[in-house]
Short mmCIF file of C-alpha atoms in Angstrom, two decimals:
data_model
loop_
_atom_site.label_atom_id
_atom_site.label_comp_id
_atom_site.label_asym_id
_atom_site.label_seq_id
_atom_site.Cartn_x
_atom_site.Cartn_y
_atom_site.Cartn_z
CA UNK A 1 0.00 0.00 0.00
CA UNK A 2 1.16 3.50 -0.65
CA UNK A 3 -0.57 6.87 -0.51
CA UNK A 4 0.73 7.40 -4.22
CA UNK A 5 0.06 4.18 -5.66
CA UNK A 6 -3.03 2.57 -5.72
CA UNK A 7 -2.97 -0.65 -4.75
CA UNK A 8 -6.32 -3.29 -5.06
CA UNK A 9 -5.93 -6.01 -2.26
CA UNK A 10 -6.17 -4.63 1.65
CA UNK A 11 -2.88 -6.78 3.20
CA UNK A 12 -1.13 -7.13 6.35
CA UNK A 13 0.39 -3.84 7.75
CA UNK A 14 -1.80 -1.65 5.78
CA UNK A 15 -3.44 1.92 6.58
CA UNK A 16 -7.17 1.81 5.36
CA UNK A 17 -9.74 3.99 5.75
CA UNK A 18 -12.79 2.72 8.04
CA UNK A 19 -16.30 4.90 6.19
CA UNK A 20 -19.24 4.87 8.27
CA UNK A 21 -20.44 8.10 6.62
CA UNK A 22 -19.59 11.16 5.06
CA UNK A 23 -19.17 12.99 8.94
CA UNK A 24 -17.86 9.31 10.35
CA UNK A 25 -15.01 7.62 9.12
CA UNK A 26 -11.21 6.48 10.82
CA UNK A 27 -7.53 5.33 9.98
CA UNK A 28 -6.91 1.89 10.82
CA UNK A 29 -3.51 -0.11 10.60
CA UNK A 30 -4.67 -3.70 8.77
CA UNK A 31 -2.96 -6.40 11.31
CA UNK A 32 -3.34 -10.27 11.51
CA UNK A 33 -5.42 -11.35 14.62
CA UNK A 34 -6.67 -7.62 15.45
CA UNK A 35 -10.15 -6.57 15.97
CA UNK A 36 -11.53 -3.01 15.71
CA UNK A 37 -14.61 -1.67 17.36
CA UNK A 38 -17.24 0.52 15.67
CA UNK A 39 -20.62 1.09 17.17
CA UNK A 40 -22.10 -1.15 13.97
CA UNK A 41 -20.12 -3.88 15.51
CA UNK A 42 -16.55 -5.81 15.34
CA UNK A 43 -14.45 -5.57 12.22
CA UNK A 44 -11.81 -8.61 12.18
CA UNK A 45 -9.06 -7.87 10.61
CA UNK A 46 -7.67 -11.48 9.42
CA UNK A 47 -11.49 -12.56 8.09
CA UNK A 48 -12.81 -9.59 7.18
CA UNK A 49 -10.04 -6.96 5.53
CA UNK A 50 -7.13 -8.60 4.78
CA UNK A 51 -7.27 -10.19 1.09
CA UNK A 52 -10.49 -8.23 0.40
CA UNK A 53 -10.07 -5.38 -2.06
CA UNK A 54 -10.49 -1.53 -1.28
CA UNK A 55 -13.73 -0.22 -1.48
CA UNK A 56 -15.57 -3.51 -0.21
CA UNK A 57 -18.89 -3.37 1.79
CA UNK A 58 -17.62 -5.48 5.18
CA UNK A 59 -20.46 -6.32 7.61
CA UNK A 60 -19.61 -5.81 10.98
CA UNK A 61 -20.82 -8.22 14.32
CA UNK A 62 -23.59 -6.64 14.95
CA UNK A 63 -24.81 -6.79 11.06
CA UNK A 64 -24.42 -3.27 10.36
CA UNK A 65 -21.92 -2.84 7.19
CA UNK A 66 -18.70 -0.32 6.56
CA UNK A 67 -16.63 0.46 3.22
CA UNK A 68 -12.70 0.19 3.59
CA UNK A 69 -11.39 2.79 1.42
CA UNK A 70 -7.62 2.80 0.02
CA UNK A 71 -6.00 5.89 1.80
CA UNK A 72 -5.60 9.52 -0.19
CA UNK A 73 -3.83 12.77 0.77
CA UNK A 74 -7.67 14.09 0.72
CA UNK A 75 -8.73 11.11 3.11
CA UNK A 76 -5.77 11.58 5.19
CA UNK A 77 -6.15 15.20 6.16
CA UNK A 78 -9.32 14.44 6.96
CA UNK A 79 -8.43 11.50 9.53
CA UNK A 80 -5.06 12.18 10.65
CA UNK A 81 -3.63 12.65 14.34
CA UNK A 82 -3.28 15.85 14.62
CA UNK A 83 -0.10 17.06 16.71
CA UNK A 84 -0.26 20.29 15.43
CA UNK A 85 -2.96 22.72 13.18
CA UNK A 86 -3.39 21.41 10.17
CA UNK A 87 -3.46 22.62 6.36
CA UNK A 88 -7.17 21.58 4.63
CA UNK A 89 -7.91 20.65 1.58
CA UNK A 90 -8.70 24.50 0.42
CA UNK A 91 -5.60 26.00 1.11
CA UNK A 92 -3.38 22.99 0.02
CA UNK A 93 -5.19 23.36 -3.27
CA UNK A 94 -4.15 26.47 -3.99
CA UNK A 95 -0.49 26.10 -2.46
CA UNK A 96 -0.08 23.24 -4.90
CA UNK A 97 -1.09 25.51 -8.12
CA UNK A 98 0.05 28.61 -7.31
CA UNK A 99 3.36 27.11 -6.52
CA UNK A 100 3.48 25.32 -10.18
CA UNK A 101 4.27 22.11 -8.54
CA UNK A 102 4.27 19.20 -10.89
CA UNK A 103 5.89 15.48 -11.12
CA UNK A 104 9.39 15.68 -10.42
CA UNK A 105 9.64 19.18 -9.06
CA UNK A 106 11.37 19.06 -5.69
CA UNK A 107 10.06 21.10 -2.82
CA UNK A 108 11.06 22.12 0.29
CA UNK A 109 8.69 22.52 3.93
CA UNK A 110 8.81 23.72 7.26
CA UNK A 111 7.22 22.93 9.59
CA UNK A 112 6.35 19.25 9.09
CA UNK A 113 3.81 19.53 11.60
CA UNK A 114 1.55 16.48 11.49
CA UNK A 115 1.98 15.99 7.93
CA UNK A 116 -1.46 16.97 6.47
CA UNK A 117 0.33 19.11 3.33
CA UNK A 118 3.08 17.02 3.07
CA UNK A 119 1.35 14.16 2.02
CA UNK A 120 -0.47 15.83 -0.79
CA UNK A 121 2.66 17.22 -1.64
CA UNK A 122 4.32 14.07 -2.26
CA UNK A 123 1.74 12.38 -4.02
CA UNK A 124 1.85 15.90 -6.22
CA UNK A 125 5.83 15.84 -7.30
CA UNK A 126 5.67 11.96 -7.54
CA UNK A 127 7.74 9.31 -8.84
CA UNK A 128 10.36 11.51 -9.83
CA UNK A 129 9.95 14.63 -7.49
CA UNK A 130 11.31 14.60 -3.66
CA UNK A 131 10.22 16.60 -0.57
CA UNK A 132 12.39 17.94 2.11
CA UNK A 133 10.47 18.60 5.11
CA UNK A 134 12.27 20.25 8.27
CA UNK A 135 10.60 20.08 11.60
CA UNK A 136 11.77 21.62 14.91
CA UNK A 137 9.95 19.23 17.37
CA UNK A 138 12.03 16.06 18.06
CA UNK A 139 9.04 14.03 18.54
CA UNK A 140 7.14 15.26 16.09
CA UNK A 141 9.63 15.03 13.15
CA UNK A 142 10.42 10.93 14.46
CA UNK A 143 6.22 10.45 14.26
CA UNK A 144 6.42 11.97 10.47
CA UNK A 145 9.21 9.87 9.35
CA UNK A 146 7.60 6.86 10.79
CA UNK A 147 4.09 7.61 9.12
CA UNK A 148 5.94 8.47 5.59
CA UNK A 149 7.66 4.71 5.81
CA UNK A 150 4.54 3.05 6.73
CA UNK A 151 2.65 4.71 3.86
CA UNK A 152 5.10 3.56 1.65
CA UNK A 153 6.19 7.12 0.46
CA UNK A 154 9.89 7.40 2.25
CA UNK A 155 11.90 7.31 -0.79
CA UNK A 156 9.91 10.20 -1.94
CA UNK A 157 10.96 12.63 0.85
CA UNK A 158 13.51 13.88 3.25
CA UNK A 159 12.59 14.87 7.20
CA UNK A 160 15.20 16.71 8.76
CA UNK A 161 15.09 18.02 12.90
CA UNK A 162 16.21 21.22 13.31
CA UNK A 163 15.66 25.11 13.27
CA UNK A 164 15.09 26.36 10.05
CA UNK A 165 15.54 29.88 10.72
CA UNK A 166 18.97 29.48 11.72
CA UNK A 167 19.81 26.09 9.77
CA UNK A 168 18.02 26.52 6.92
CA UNK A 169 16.63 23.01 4.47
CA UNK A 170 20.08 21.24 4.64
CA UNK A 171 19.95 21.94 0.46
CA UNK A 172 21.64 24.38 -2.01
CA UNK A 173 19.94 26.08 -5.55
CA UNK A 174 17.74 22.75 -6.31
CA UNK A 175 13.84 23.35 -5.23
CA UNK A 176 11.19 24.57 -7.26
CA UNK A 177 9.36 25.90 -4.41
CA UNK A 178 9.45 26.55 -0.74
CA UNK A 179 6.59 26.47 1.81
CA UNK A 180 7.11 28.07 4.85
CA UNK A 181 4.63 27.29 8.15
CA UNK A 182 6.52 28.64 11.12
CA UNK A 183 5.61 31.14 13.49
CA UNK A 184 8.13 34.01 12.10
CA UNK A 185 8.74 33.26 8.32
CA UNK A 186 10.63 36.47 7.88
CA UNK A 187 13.65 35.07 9.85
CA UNK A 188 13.37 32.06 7.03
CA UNK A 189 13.65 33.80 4.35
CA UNK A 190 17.25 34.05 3.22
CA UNK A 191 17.76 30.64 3.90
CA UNK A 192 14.49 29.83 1.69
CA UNK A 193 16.31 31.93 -1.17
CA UNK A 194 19.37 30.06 -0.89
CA UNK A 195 17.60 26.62 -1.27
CA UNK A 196 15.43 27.77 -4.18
CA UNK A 197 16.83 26.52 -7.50
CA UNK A 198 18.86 29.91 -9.52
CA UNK A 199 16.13 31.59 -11.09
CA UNK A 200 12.45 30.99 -11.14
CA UNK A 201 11.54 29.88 -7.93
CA UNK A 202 8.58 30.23 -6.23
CA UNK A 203 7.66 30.41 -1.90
CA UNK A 204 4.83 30.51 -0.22
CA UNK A 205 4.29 31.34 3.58
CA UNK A 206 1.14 30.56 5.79
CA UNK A 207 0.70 33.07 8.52
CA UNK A 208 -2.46 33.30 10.62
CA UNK A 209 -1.84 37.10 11.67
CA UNK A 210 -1.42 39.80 9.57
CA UNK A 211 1.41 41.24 10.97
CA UNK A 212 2.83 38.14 9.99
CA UNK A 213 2.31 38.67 6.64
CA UNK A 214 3.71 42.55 6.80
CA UNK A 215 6.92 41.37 8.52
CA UNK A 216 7.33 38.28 5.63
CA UNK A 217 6.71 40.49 2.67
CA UNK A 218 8.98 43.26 4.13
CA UNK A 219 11.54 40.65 4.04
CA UNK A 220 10.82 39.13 0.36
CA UNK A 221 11.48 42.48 -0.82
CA UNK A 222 15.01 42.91 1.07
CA UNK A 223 15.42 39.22 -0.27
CA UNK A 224 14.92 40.31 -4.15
CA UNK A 225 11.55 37.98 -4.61
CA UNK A 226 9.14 40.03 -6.80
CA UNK A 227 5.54 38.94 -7.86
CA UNK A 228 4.91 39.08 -3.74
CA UNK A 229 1.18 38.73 -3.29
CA UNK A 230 -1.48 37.68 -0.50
CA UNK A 231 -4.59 35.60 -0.35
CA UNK A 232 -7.02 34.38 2.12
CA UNK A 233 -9.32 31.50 0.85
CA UNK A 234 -12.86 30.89 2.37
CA UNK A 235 -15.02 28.05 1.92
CA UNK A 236 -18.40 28.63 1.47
CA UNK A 237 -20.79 25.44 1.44
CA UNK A 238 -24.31 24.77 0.11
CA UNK A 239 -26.89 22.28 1.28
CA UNK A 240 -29.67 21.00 -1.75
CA UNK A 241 -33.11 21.57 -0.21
CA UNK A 242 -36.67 21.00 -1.69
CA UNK A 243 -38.29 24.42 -1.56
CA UNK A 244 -42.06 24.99 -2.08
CA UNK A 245 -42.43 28.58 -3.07
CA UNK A 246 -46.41 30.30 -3.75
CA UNK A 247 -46.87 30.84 -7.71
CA UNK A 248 -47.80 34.43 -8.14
CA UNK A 249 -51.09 35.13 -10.38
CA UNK A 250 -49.96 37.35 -12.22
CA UNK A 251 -51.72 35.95 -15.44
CA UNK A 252 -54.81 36.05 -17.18
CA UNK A 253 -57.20 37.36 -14.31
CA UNK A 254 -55.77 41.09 -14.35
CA UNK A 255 -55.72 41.26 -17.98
CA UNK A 256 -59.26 40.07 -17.32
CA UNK A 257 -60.51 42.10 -14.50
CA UNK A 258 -58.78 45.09 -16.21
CA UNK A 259 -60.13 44.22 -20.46
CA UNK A 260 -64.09 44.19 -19.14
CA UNK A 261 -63.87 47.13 -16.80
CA UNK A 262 -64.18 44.96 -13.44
CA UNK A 263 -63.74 46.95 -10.06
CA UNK A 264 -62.96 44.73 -7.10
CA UNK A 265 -63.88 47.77 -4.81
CA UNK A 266 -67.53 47.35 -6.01
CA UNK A 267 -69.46 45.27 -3.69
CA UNK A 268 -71.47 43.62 -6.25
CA UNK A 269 -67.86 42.22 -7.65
CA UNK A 270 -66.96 40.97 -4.08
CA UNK A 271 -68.33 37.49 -4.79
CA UNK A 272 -66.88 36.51 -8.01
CA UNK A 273 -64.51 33.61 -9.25
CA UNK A 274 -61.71 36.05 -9.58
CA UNK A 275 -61.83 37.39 -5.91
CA UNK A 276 -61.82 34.07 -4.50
CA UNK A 277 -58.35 32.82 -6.67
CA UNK A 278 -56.25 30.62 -4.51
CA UNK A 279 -52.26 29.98 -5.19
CA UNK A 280 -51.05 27.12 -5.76
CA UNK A 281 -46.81 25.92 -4.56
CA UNK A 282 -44.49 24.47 -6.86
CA UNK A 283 -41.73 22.64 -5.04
CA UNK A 284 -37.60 22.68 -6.64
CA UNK A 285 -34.38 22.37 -5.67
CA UNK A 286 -32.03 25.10 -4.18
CA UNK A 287 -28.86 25.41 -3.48
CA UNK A 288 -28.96 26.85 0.13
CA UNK A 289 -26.12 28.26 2.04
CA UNK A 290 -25.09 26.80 5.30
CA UNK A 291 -25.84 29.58 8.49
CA UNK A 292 -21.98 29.34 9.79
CA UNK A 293 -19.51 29.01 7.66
CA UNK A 294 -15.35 28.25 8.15
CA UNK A 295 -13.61 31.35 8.55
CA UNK A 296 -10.60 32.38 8.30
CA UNK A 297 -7.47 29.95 8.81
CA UNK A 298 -4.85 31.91 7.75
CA UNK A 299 -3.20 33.99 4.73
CA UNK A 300 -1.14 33.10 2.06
CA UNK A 301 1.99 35.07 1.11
CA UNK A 302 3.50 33.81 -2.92
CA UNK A 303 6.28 35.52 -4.22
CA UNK A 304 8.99 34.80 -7.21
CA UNK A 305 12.70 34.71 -6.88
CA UNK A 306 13.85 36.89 -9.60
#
């Protein structure tokens, strides 16, 4: 199994993804003789996952039924541990283009964090590509290398413990891009220029505050990156609803009423057919927007090295 190559048969050692529902679903590491519990019942590992292929319908003890799904970057983010704040699938979208990473571009991170853009990373600059990741925390960086082997994506990136703002990536003039998640970016930046490749490169920094952002883009321009530019992206999500909605008369009555001279202030027109006109409802569907929405997360900072 591996988070960039898709793989048909569930087997021993595995990480598959447990769906009880769109809001309900889990990681679970596929071992012989284990048992997991969900509140539809007891999943068996040796009987009922390994040797069956992703994407089966596996009925649990108590004879309600989950799908094991082969794990994704998308899937992970969405299940991971977190040990730290995480990047979701909206921002990493638009890191991913607006950096112009492709297969075989290599790409260097800080901080690893609990390795929610990494991942989709990887799977983005794979077969050829390679990620260096640098974390600060000890712990953290050992948990990251350990997921990345058992996901079967280690040869595809590098995770390095140290400081990067006064150690820098550990590489010289070879990335494509940069990403930069630390709490002050701006002390980064000259060691982000020196890893980027000679010309061409792009960075990007997450900052939650703005005065993050000031401090970073002051920097960028001391550093000689031009194209520098901010965005903030917020989701906004509908729910389909059947609406029933009055039809307005707005029809042949008036044209009526007004073609033969009728007055519905007269009292002898009080009792007519057209007085008395009930509306009908038509029922559709709507997009309707949700009544709280994500806010913001944090703001992205892309600039070129010239």
């Amino acid at each position: 199994m591996s988070f960039v190559e898709y793989g048909d048969m569930i087997k021993d050692g595995d990480t598959a993804i447990v769906f009880l529902g769109h809001e309900s679903m889990f990681p679970v590491k596929v071992q012989h003789g284990t048992v997991t519990q969900t509140k539809y019942g007891v999943i068996r590992h040796s009987t009922d996952l390994i040797g069956k292929k992703y994407g089966s319908k596996v009925t649990c003890s108590k004879g309600g039924w989950v799908f094991i799904l082969h794990p994704t970057p998308e899937l992970w983010t969405m299940n991971l541990p977190h040990r730290t704040q995480i990047l979701y699938s909206t921002d990493i979208s638009i890191i991913t283009m607006m950096l112009e990473l492709k297969p075989g571009s290599i790409v260097c991170e800080s901080g690893t964090g609990s390795g929610s853009l990494s991942h989709a990373l990887i799977r983005t600059v794979a077969p050829t590509g390679h990620l260096y990741t640098v974390e600060f925390h000890q712990q953290r960086a050992e948990k990251a290398q350990e997921e990345f082997r058992e996901h079967g994506v280690e040869h595809l990136v590098t995770v390095t413990n140290q400081d990067v703002c006064k150690n820098g990536f550990g590489v010289s003039n070879i990335a494509d891009a940069v990403f930069l998640d630390i709490p002050s970016p701006w002390e980064a930046i000259g060691h982000a220029k020196s890893a980027l490749k000679a010309e061409g490169g792009r960075i990007c920094s997450f900052s939650p505050c703005i005065e993050q952002v000031q401090r970073t883009c002051l920097a960028m321009e001391e550093y000689g990156f031009t194209e520098i530019n901010t965005l903030e992206i917020l989701l906004r999500v509908y729910n389909v609803r059947t609406i029933s909605l009055q039809i307005p008369d707005l029809g042949n009555a008036a044209e009526d009423n007004s073609s033969a001279g009728f007055d519905s202030s007269d009292p002898s027109n009080q009792g007519s057919p057209c007085s008395n006109l009930q509306q009908g409802t038509v029922q559709f569907k709507s997009g309707v927007p949700l009544r709280e929405m994500v806010g913001h997360t944090g703001y992205l900072t892309f600039a070129t090295k010239s």
